Tab-separated table of C-alpha atoms in Angstrom:
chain	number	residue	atom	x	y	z
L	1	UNK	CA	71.953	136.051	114.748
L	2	UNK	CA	68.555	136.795	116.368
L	3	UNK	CA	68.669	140.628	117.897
L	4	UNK	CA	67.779	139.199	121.548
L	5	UNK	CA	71.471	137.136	120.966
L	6	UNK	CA	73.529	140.375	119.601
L	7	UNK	CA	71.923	142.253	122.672
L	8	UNK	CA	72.602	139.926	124.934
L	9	UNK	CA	76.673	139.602	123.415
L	10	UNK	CA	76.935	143.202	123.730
L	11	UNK	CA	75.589	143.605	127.413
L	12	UNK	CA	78.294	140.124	128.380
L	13	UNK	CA	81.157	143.108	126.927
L	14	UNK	CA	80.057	145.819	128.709
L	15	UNK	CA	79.436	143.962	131.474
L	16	UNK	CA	82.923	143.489	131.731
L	17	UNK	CA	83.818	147.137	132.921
L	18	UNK	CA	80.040	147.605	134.087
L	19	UNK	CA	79.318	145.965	137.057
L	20	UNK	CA	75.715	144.694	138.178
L	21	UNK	CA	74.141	147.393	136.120
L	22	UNK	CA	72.379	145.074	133.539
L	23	UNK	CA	68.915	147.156	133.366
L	24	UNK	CA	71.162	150.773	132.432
L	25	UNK	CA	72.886	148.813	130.125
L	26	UNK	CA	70.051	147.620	128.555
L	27	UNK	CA	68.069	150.927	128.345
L	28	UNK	CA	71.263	151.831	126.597
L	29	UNK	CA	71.263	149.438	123.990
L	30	UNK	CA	67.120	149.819	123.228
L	31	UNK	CA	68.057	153.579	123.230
L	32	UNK	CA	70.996	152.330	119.808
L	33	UNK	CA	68.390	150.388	118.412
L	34	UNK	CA	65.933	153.351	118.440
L	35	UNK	CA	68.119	155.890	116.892
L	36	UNK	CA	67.945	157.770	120.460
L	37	UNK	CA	70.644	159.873	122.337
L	38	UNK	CA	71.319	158.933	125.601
L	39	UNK	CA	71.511	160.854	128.977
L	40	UNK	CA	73.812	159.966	131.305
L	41	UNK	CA	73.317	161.927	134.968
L	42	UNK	CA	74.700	160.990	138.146
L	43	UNK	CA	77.093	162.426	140.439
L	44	UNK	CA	81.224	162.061	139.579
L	45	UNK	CA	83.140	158.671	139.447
L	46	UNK	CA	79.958	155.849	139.102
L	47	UNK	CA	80.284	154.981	135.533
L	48	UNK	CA	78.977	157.595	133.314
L	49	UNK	CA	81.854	157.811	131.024
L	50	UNK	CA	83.095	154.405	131.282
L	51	UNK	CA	79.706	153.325	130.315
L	52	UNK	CA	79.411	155.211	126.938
L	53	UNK	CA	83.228	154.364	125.964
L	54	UNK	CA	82.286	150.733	126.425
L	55	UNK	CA	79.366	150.779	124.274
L	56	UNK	CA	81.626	152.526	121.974
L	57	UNK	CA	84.219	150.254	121.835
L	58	UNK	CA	81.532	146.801	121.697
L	59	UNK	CA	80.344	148.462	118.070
L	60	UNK	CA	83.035	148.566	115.115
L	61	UNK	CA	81.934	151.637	114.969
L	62	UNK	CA	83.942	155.594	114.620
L	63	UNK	CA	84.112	157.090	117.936
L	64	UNK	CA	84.867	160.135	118.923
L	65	UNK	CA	84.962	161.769	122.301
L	66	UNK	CA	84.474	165.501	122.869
L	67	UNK	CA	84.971	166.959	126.012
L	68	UNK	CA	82.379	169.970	126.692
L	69	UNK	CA	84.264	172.644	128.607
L	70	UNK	CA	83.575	176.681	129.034
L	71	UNK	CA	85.946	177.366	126.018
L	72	UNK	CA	84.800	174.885	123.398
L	73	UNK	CA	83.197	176.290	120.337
L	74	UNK	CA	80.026	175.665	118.007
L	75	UNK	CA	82.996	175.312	115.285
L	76	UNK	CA	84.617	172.561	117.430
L	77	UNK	CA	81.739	170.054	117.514
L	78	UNK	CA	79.738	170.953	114.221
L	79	UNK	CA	83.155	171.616	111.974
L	80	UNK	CA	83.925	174.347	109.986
L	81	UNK	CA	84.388	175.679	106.455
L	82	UNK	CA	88.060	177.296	105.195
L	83	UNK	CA	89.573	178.729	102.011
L	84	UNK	CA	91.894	176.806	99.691
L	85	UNK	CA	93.994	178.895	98.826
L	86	UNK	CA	95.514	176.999	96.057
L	87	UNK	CA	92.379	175.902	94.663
L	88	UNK	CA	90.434	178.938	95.634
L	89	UNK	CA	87.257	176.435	96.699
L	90	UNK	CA	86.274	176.423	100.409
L	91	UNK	CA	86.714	172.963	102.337
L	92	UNK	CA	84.847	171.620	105.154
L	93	UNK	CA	86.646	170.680	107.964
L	94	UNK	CA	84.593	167.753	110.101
L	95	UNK	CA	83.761	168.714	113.303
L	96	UNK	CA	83.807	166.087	116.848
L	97	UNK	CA	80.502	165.584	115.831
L	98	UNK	CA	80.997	163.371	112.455
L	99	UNK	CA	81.280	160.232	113.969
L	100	UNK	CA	78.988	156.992	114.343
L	101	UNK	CA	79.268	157.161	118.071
L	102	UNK	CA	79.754	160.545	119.989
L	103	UNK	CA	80.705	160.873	123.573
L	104	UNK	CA	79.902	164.407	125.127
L	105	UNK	CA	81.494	163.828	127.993
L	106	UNK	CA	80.447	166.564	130.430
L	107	UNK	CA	77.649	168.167	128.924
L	108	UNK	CA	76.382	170.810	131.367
L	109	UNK	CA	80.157	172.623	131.474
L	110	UNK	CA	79.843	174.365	128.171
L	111	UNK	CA	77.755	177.332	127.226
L	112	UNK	CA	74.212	177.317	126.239
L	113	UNK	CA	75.453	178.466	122.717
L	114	UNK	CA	77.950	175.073	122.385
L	115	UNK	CA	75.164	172.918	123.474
L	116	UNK	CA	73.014	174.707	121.442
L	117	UNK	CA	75.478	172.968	117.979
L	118	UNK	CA	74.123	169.343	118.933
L	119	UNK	CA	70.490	170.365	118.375
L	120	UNK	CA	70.365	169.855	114.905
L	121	UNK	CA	72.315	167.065	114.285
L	122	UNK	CA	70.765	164.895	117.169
L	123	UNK	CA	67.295	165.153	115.443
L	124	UNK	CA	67.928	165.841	111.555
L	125	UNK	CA	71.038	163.427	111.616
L	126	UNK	CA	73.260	165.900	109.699
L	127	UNK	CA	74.800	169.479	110.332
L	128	UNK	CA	74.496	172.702	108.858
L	129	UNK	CA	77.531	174.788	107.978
L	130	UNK	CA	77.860	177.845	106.063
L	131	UNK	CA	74.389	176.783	104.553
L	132	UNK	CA	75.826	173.987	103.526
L	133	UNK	CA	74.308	170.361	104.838
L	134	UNK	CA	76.399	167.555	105.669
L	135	UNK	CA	75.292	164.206	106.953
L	136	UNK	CA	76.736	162.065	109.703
L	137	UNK	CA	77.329	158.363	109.273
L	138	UNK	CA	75.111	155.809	110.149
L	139	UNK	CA	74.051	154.554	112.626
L	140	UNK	CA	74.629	157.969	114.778
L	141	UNK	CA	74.412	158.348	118.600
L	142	UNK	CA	75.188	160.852	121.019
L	143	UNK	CA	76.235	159.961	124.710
L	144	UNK	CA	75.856	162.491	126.679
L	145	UNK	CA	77.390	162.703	130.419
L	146	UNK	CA	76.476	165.411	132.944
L	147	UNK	CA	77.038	165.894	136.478
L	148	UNK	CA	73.738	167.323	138.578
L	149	UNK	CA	72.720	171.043	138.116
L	150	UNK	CA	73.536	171.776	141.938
L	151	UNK	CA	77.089	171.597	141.452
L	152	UNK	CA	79.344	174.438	140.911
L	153	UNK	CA	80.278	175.249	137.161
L	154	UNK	CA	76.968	174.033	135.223
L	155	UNK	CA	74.748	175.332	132.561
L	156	UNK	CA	71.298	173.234	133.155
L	157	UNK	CA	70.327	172.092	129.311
L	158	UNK	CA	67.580	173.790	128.295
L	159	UNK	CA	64.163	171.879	127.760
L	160	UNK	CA	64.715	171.847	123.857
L	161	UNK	CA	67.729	169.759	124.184
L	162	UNK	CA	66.645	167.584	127.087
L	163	UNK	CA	63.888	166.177	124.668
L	164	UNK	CA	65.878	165.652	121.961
L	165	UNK	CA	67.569	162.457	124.368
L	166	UNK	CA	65.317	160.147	123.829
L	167	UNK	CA	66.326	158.700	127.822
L	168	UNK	CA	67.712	159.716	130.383
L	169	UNK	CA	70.088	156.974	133.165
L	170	UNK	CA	71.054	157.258	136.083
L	171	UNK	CA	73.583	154.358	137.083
L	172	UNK	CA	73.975	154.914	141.414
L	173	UNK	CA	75.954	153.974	143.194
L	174	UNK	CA	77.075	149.444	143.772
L	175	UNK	CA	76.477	147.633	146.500
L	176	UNK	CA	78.675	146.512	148.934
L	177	UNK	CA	79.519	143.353	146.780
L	178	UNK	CA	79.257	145.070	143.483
L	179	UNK	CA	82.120	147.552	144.925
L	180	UNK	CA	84.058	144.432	145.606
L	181	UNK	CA	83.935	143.193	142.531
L	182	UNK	CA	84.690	146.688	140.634
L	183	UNK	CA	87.798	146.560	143.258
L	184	UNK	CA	89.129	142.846	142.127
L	185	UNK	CA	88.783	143.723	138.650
L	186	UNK	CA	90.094	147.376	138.336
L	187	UNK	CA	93.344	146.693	140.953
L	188	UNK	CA	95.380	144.112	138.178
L	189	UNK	CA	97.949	145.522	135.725
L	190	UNK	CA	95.622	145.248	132.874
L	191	UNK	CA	92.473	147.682	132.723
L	192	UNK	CA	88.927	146.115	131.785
L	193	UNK	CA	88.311	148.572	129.396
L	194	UNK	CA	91.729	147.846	127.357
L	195	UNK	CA	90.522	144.248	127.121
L	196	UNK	CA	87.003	145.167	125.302
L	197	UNK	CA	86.391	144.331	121.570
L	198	UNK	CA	83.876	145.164	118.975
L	199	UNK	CA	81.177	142.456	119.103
L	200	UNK	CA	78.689	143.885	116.849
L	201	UNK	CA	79.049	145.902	113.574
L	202	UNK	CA	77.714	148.877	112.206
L	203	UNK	CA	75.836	147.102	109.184
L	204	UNK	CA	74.342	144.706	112.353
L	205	UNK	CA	72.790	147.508	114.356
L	206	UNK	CA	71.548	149.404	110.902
L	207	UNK	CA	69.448	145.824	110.570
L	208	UNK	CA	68.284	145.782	114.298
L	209	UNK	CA	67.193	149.406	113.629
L	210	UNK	CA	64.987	148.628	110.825
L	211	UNK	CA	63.396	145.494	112.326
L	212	UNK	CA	62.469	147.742	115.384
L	213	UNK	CA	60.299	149.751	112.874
L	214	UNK	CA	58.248	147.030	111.736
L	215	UNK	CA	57.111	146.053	115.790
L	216	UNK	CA	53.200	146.319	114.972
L	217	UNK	CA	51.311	148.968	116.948
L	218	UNK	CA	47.924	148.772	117.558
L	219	UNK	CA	45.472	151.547	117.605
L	220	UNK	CA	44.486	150.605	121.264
L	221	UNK	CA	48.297	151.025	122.126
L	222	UNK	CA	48.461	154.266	120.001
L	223	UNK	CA	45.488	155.274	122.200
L	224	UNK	CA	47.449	154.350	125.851
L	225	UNK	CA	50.536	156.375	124.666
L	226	UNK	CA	48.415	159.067	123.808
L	227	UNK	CA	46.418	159.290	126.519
L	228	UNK	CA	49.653	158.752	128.979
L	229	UNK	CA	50.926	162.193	127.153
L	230	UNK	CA	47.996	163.966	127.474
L	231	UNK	CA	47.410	163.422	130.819
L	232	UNK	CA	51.278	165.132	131.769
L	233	UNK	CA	50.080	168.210	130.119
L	234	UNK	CA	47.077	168.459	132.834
L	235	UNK	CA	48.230	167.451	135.567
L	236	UNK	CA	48.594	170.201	138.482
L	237	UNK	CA	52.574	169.113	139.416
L	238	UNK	CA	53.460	169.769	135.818
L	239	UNK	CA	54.721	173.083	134.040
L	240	UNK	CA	55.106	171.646	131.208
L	241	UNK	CA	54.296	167.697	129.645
L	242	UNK	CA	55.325	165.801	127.098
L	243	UNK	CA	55.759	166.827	123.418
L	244	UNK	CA	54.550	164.505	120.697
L	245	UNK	CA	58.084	163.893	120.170
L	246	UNK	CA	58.097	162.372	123.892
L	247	UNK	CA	55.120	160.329	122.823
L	248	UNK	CA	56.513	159.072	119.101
L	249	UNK	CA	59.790	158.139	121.140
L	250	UNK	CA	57.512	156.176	124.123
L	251	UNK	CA	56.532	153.855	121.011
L	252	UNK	CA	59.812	153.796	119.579
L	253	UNK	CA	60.735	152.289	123.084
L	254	UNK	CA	58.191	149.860	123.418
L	255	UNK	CA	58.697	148.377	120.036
L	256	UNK	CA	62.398	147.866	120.774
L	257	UNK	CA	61.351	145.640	124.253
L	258	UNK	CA	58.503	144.070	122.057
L	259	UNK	CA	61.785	143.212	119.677
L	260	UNK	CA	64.075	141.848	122.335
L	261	UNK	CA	61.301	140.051	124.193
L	262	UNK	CA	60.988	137.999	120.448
L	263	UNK	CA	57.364	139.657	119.480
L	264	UNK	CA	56.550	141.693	116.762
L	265	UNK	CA	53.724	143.756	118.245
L	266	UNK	CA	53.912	145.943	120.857
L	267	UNK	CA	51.704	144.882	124.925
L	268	UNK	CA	50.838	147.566	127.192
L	269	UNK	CA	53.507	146.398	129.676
L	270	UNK	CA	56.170	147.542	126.774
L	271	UNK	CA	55.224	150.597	127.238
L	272	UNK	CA	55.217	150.827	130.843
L	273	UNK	CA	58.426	149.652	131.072
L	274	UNK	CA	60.251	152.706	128.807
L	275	UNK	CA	57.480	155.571	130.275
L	276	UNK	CA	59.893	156.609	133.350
L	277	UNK	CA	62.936	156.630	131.031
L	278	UNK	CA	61.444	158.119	128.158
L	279	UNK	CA	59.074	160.764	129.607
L	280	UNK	CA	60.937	161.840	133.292
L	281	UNK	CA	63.598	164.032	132.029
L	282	UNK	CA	61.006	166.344	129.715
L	283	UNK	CA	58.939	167.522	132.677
L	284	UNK	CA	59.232	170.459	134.517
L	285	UNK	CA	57.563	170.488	137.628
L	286	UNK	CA	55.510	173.444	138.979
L	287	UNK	CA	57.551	175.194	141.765
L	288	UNK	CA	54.556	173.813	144.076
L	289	UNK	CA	55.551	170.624	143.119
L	290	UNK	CA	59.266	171.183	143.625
L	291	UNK	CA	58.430	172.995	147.351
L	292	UNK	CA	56.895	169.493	147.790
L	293	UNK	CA	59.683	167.354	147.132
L	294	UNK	CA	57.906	165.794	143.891
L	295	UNK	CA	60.205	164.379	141.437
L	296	UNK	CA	59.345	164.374	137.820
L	297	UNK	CA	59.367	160.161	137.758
L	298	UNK	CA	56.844	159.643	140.905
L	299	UNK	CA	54.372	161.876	138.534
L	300	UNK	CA	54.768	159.356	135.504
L	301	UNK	CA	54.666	156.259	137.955
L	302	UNK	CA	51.308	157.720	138.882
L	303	UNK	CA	50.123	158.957	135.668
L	304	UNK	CA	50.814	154.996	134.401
L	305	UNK	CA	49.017	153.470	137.333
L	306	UNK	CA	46.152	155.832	136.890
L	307	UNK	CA	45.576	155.395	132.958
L	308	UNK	CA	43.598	151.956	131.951
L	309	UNK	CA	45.188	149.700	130.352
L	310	UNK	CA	43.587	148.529	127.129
């Protein structure tokens, strides 16, 4: 089956629970193919969970949920090591982490040291424990939910962890006849979400993966991402720009649309169409800029317009 097909299948099954949210699904799904983590932030009760549990239940996939609160410990998500007594070995004991598919439901509730635990595993792929390195199973992605910093009982995630998602979503709220729809649907007997089954495997996104990779790049579209990075890290509104990981994950993105649109080399517009996603939630504006109203995605919508397009 041709990936633009399997995408397509999976975003019909989300669709199911997911109403009229087709782009957010699909930055979802290029986000799986790219060996990303996803962001989820909006405000309580549009989706955010019930979007990553149906992409978790459309993959035959492990999943495994862990709910970030005040109390949960470093031990709880990465695992931990214990004595045998018997055998007088130690044992590793898997943390909520070692799964194919991770919800962190609630990010922002837990300390900075329990967010902190994810680091490593969301870029190496594996944890550390005891000195003692243990990789998760493929593929591996973490969906993370948070609710905006302004409410009460939040720990903002540092900028370290906010650019090792490789996007961030925001879902909003439906329209009038969206709501209706979500209404009909969600007021049977039945729930959508019990309904949902696995329409793709593990070994089938592993394949989609590794055909993302070989997307040709051309210098001249090395040279626009480049020069798209660069110019965050002068511009007055900005504190701080984009890291080369920001940049390597802008052409991750863009190979991934190149894929689905059935090309295997990457246009300009590809790019363009991940930079908000992919770039937005690594910024920190100046406090100028925030006195202003500026928002971190108007200032990559204008750095994109600005920069020529080879």
């Amino acid at each position: 089956m041709q990936p633009r097909q399997m995408i397509q299948r999976l975003m019909n099954n989300i669709s199911t629970v997911i109403v009229g949210k087709q782009e957010v699904i699909e930055y979802a799904l290029i986000a799986l193919l790219c060996r990303g983590h996803v962001l989820i932030e909006d405000v309580p009760g549009v989706g955010k969970t019930t979007l990553a549990s149906a992409l978790a239940k459309s993959l035959d996939c492990t999943f495994r949920r862990i709910q970030f609160t005040p109390d949960l410990m470093p031990s709880d998500v990465t695992g931990y090591t214990l004595v045998n007594f018997k055998t007088g070995e130690t044992e590793y004991r898997e943390g909520s982490v070692m799964s194919q598919v991770v919800l962190a439901d609630e990010i922002n509730r837990t300390s900075p040291k329990t967010q902190s635990a994810l680091l490593e595993v969301m870029e190496e792929q594996q944890v550390t424990v005891d000195g003692v390195t243990h990789p998760v199973p493929q593929p591996f992605i973490v969906l993370a939910t948070q609710n905006p910093g302004e409410f009460v009982g939040t720990y903002p995630l540092p900028e370290a962890q906010m650019d090792r998602f490789f996007l961030r979503l925001s879902i909003g709220y439906p329209t009038i006849e969206q709501e209706m729809d979500v209404l009909e649907r969600y007021s049977g007997v039945v729930k959508p979400m019990a309904t949902l089954s696995p329409v793709c495997s593990a070994a089938d996104v592993i394949a989609m993966q590794e055909m993302v990779t070989q997307i040709y790049c051309s210098p001249e579209v090395r040279s626009y991402v480049a020069t798209i990075a660069a110019a965050t890290r002068q511009d007055a509104a900005l504190q701080l720009g984009a890291s080369t990981r920001a940049a390597i994950a802008l052409i991750h993105g863009a190979q991934a649309c190149a894929l689905l649109a059935g090309r295997d080399y990457i246009v300009p517009e590809d790019v363009q169409h991940m930079a908000v996603q992919v770039l937005a939630h690594r910024l920190v504006l100046s406090p100028e800029a925030r006195m202003k109203g500026v928002t971190p995605e108007s200032v990559v919508r204008r750095i994109v317009q600005n920069t020529p397009v080879p």
